[in-house]
Tab-separated table of C-alpha atoms (C1' of nucleotides) in Angstrom:
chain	number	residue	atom	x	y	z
A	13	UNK	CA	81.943	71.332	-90.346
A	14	UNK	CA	79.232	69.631	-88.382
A	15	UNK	CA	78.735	66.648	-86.215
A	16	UNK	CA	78.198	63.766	-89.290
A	17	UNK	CA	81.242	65.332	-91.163
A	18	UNK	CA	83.408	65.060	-87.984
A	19	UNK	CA	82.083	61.988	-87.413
A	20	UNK	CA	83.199	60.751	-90.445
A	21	UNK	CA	86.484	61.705	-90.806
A	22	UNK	CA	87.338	60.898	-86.694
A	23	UNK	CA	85.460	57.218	-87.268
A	24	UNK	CA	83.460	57.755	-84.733
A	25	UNK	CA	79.153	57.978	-83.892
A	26	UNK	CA	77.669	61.356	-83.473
A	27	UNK	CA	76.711	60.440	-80.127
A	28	UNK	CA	79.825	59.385	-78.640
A	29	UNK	CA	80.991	62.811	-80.189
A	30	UNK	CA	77.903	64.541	-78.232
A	31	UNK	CA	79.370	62.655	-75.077
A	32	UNK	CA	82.356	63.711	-75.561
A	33	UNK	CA	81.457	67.042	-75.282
A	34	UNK	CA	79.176	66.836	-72.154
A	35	UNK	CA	82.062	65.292	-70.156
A	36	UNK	CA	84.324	68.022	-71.525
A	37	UNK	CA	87.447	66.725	-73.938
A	38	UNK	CA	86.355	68.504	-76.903
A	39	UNK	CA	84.745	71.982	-77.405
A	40	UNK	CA	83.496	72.707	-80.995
A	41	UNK	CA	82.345	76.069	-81.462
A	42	UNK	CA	77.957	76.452	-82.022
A	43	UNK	CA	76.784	77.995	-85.948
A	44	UNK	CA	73.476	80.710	-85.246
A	45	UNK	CA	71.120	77.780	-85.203
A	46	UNK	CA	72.794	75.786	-82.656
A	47	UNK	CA	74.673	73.747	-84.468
A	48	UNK	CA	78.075	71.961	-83.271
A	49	UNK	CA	80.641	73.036	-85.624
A	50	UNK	CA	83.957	71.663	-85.785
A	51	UNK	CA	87.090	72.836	-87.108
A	52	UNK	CA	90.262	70.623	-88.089
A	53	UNK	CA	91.814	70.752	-84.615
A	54	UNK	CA	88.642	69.677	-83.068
A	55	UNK	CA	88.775	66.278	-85.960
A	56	UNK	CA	91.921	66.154	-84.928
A	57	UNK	CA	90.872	65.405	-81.523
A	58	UNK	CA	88.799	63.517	-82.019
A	59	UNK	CA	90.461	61.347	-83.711
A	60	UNK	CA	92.950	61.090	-81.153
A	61	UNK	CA	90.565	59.890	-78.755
A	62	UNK	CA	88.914	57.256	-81.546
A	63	UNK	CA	93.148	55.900	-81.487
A	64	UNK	CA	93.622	55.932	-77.869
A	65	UNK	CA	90.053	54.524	-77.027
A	66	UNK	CA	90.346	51.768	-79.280
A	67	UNK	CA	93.579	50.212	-77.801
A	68	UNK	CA	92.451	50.197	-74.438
A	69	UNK	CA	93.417	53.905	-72.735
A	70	UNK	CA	90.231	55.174	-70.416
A	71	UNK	CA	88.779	58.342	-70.608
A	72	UNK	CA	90.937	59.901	-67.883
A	73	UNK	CA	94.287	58.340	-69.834
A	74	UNK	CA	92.962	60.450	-72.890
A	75	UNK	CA	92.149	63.229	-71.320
A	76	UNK	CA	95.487	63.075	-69.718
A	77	UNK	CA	97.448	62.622	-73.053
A	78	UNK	CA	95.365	65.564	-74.428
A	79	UNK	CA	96.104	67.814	-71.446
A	80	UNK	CA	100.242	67.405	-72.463
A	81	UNK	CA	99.011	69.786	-75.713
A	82	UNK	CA	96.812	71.619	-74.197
A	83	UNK	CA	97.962	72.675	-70.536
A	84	UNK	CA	100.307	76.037	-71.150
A	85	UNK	CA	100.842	76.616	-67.611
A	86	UNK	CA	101.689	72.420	-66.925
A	87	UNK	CA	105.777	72.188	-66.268
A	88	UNK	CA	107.607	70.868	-69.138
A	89	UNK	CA	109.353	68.414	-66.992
A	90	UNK	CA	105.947	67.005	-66.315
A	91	UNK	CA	104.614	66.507	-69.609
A	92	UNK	CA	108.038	64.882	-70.494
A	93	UNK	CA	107.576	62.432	-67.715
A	94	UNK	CA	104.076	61.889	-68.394
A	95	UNK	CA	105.014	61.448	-72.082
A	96	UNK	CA	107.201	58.903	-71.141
A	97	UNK	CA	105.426	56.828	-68.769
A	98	UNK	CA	102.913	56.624	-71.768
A	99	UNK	CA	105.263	55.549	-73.987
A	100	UNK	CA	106.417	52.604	-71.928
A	101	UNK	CA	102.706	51.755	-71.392
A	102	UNK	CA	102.387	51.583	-75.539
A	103	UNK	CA	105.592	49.251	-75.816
A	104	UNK	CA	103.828	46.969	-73.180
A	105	UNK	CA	100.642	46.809	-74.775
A	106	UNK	CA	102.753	46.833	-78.576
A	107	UNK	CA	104.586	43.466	-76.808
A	108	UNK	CA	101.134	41.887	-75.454
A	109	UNK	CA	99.743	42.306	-79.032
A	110	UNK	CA	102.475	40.923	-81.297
A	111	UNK	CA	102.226	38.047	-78.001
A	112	UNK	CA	98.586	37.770	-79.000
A	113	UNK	CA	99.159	37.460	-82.790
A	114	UNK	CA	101.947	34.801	-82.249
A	115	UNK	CA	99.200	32.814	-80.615
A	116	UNK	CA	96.813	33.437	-83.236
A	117	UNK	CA	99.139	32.647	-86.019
A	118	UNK	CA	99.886	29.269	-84.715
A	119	UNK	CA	96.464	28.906	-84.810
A	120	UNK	CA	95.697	29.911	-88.053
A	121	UNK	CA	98.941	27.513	-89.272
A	122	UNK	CA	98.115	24.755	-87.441
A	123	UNK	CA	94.427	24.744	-88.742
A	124	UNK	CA	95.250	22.467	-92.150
A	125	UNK	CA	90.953	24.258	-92.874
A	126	UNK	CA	89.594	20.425	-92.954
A	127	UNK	CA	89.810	18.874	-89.670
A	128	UNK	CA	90.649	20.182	-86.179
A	129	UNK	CA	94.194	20.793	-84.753
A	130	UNK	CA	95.954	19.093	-82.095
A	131	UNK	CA	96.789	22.763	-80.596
A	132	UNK	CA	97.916	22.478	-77.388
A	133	UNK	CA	98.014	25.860	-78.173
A	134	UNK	CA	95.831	26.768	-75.249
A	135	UNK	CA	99.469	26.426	-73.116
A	136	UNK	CA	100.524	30.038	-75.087
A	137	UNK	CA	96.646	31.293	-74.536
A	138	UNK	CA	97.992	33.615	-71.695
A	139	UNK	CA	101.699	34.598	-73.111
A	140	UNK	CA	105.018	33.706	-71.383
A	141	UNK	CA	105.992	37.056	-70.058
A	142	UNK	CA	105.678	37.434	-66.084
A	143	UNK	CA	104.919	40.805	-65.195
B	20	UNK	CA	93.950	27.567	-56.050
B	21	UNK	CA	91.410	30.555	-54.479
B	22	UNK	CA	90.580	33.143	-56.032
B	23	UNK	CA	92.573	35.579	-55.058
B	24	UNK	CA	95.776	33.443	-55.516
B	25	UNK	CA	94.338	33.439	-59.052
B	26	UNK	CA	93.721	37.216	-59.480
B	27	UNK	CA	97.668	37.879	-58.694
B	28	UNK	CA	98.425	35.495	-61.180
B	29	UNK	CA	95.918	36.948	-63.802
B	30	UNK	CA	96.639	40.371	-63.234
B	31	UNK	CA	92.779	40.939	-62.525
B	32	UNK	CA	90.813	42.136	-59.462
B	33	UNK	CA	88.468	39.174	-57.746
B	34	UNK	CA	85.689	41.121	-58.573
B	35	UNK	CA	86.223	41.156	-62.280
B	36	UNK	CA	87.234	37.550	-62.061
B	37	UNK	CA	83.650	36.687	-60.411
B	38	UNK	CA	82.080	38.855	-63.352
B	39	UNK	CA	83.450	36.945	-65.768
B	40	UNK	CA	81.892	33.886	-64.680
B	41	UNK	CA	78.869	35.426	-64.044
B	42	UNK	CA	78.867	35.776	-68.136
B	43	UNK	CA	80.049	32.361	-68.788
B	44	UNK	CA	83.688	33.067	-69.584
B	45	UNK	CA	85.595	31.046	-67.212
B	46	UNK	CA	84.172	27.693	-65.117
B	47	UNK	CA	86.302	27.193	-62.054
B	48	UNK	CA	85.779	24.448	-59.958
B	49	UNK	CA	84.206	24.963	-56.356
B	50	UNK	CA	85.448	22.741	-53.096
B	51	UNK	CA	83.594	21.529	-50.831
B	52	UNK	CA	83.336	24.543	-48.728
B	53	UNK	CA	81.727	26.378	-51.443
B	54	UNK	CA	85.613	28.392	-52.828
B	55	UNK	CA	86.002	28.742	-56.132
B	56	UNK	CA	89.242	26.498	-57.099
B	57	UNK	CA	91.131	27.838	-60.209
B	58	UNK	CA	93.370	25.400	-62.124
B	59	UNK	CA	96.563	26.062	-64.289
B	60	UNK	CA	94.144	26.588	-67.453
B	61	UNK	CA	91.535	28.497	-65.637
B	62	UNK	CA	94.842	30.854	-65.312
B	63	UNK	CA	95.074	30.898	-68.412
B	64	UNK	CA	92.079	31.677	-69.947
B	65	UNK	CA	91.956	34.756	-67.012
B	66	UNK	CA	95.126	36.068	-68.317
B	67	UNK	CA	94.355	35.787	-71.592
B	68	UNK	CA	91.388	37.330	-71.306
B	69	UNK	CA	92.882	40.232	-68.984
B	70	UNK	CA	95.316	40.818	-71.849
B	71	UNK	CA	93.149	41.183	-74.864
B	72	UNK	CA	90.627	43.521	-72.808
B	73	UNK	CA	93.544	45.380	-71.937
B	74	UNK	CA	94.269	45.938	-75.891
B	75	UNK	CA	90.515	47.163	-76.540
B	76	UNK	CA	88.787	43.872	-77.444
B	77	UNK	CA	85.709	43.863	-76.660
B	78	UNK	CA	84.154	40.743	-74.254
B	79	UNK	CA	82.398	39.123	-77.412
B	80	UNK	CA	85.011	39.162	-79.294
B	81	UNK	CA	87.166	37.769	-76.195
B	82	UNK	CA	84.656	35.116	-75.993
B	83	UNK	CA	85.392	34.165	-79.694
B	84	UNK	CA	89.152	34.040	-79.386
B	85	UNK	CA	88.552	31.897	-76.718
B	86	UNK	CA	85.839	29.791	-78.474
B	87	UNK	CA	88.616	28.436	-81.233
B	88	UNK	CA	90.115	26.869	-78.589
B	89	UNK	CA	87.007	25.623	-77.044
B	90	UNK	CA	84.487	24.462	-79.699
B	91	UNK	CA	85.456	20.437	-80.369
B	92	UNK	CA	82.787	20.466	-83.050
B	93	UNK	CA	83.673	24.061	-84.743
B	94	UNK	CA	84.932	23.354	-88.242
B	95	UNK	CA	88.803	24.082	-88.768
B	96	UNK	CA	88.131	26.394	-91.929
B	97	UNK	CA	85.786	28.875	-89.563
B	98	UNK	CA	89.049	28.595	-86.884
B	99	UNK	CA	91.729	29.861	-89.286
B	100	UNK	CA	89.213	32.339	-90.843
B	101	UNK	CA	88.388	34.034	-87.737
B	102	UNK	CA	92.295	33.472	-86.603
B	103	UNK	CA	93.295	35.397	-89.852
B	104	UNK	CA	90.777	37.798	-89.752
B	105	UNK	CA	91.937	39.043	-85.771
B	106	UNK	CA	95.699	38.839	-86.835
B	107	UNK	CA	94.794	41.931	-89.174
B	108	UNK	CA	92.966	43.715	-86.440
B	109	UNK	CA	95.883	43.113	-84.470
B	110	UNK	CA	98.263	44.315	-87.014
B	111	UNK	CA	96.516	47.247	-87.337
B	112	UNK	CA	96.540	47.769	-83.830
B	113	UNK	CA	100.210	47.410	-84.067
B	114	UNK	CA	100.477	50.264	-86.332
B	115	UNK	CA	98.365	52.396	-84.438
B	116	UNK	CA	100.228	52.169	-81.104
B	117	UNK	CA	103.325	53.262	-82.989
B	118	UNK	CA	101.647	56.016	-84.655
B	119	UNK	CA	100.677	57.181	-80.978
B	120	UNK	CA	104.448	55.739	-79.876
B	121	UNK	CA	105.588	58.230	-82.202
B	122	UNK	CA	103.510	61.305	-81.482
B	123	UNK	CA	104.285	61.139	-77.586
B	124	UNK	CA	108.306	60.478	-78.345
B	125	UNK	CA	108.320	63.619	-80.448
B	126	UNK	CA	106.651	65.292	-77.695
B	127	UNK	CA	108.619	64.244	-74.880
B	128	UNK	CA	112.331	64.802	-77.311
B	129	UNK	CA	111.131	68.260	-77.903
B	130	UNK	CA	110.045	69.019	-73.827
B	131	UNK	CA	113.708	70.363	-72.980
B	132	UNK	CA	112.594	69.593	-69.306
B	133	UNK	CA	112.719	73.452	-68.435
B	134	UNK	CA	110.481	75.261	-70.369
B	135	UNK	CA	107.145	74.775	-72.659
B	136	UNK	CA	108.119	73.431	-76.292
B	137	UNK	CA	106.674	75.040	-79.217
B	138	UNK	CA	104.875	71.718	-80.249
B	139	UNK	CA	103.507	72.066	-83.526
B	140	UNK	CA	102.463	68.221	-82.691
B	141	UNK	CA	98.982	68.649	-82.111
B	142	UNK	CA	99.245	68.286	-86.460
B	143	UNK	CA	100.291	64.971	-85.538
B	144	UNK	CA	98.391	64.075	-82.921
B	145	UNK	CA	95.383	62.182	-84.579
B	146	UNK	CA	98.176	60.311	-86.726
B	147	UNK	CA	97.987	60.608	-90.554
B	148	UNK	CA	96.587	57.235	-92.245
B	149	UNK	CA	93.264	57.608	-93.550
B	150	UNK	CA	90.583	54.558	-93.252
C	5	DC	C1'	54.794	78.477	-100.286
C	6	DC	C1'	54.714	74.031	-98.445
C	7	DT	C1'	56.013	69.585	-97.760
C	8	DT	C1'	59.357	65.803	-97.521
C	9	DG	C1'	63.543	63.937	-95.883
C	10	DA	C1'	67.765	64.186	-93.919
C	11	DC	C1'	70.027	66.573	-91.032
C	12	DC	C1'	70.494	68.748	-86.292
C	13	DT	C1'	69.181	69.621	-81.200
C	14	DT	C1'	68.195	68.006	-76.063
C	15	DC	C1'	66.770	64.730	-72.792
C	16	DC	C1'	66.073	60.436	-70.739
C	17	DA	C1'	66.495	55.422	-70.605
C	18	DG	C1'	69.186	51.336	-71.361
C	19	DT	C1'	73.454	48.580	-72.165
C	20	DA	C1'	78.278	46.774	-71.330
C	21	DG	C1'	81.765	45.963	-68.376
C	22	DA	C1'	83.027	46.242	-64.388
C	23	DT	C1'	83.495	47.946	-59.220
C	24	DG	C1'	82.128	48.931	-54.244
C	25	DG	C1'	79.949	47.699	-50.119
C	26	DA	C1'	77.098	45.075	-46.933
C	27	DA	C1'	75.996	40.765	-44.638
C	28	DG	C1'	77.462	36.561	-43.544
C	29	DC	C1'	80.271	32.034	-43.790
C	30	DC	C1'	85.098	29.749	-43.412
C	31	DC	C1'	89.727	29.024	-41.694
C	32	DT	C1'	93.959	29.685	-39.113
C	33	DA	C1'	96.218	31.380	-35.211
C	34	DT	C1'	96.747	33.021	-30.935
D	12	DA	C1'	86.554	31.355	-28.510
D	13	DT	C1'	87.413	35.121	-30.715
D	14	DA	C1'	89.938	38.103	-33.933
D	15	DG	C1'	91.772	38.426	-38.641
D	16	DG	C1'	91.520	37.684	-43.113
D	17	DG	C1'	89.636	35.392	-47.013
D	18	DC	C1'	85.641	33.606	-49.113
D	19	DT	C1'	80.564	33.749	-50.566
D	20	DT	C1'	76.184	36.214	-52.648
D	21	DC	C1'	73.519	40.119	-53.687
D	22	DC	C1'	72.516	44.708	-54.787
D	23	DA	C1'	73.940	49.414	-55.913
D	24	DT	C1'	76.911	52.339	-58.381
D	25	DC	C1'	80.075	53.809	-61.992
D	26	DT	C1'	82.095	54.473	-66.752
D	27	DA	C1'	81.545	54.817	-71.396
D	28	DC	C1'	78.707	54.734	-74.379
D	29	DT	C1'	74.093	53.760	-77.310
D	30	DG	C1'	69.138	54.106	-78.593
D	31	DG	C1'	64.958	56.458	-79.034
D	32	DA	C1'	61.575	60.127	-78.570
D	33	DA	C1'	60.246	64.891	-79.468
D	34	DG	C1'	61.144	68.641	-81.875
D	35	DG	C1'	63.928	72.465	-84.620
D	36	DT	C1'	66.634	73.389	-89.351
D	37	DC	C1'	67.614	73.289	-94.061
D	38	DA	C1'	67.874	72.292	-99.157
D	39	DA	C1'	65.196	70.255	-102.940
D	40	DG	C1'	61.041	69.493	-105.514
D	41	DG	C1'	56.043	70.153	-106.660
DNA sequence: CCTTGACCTTCCAGTAGATGGAAGCCCTAT
DNA sequence: ATAGGGCTTCCATCTACTGGAAGGTCAAGG
């Protein structure tokens, strides 16, 4: 499949596809006349990396997560505790964004969509949790 | 406060800190020996801010979340439609995270901690809802 | 066969969002 | 008064794209 097909289906531009490639966390395979062609594992990558971008993980985090599935010779015991760290990392940021949508809700509710709120919302802006 | 007294609290380098009012998204005040001084709802707005960049929003769209509080003379109808309209992105943000949630527990429950699993995940690892 | 248009390629420049380091001022503490 | 740490500004660098130019490829139509 080429680029504009993967692109498609991953949800993400040809060139941040392209750059993808140049800094190494995807490898399609090349048709006769040059071409990128990508197979279904490739999308699936890809795709992966549209999810993990999106909700804040770097680069390095994503190439991290996609070295767990790809690294034969990496110790089991590591990719468990790597797996795990990153799992506590997702419940924080799961937490900070049902935080955020509290906020936003009370917004949205206290907004009668005629005149402007009291909200002294502003005192949730920042969420109660300490870290 | 100074600003690093403020950074602890915001859970953001100094430097970013400065950036950010380099682009207009946070007015401390300054004393008299030229320090930035950082009150309660300067704090705020830096945490804020430090949490939805953290979750993938982007700085304009940061700005806008913070502009419903802001804007005296924005009409309450635009407020709860731009409220409402980030509560979905954040619910879908939601589900996302525990897509990924669920891909890296399946991972790390079938890592026996000894050897490499057999991980037919990589199926799973660009999750499964279409857009 | 040849052109037109929509793909694809590489390369290089520019943007967004920070981040690092230098040079110098401020403050407290010995 | 001088050593330390914190503060300031400014400029350079970095990450993660994004846009545009210049040119090759391919399927459709005249």
């Amino acid at each position: 499949m080429n680029i504009s097909a993967a692109a498609q289906l991953a949800s993400l531009p040809p060139k941040t596809i392209r750059y993808y490639e140049d800094i190494d966390l995807v490898r399609p395979g090349r048709l006769d006349n040059g071409y990128r062609d990508y197979s279904e594992s490739d999308v699936h990558r890809l795709r992966f990396l549209q999810r993990s971008r999106s909700l804040g993980f770097t680069i390095e985090e994503c190439r991290l997560l996609l070295s767990l599935y790809d690294d034969d010779h990496r110790a089991s015991a590591d990719v468990k505790a790597i797996a795990n760290a990153k799992i506590l990392e997702v419940d924080r940021k799961i937490a900070e964004l049902q935080g955020l949508k509290t906020t936003l809700s009370a917004l949205a509710r206290d907004c009668h969509g005629d005149d402007r709120p009291e909200c002294p919302i502003m005192d949730d802006l920042a969420g109660h949790h300490e870290q």
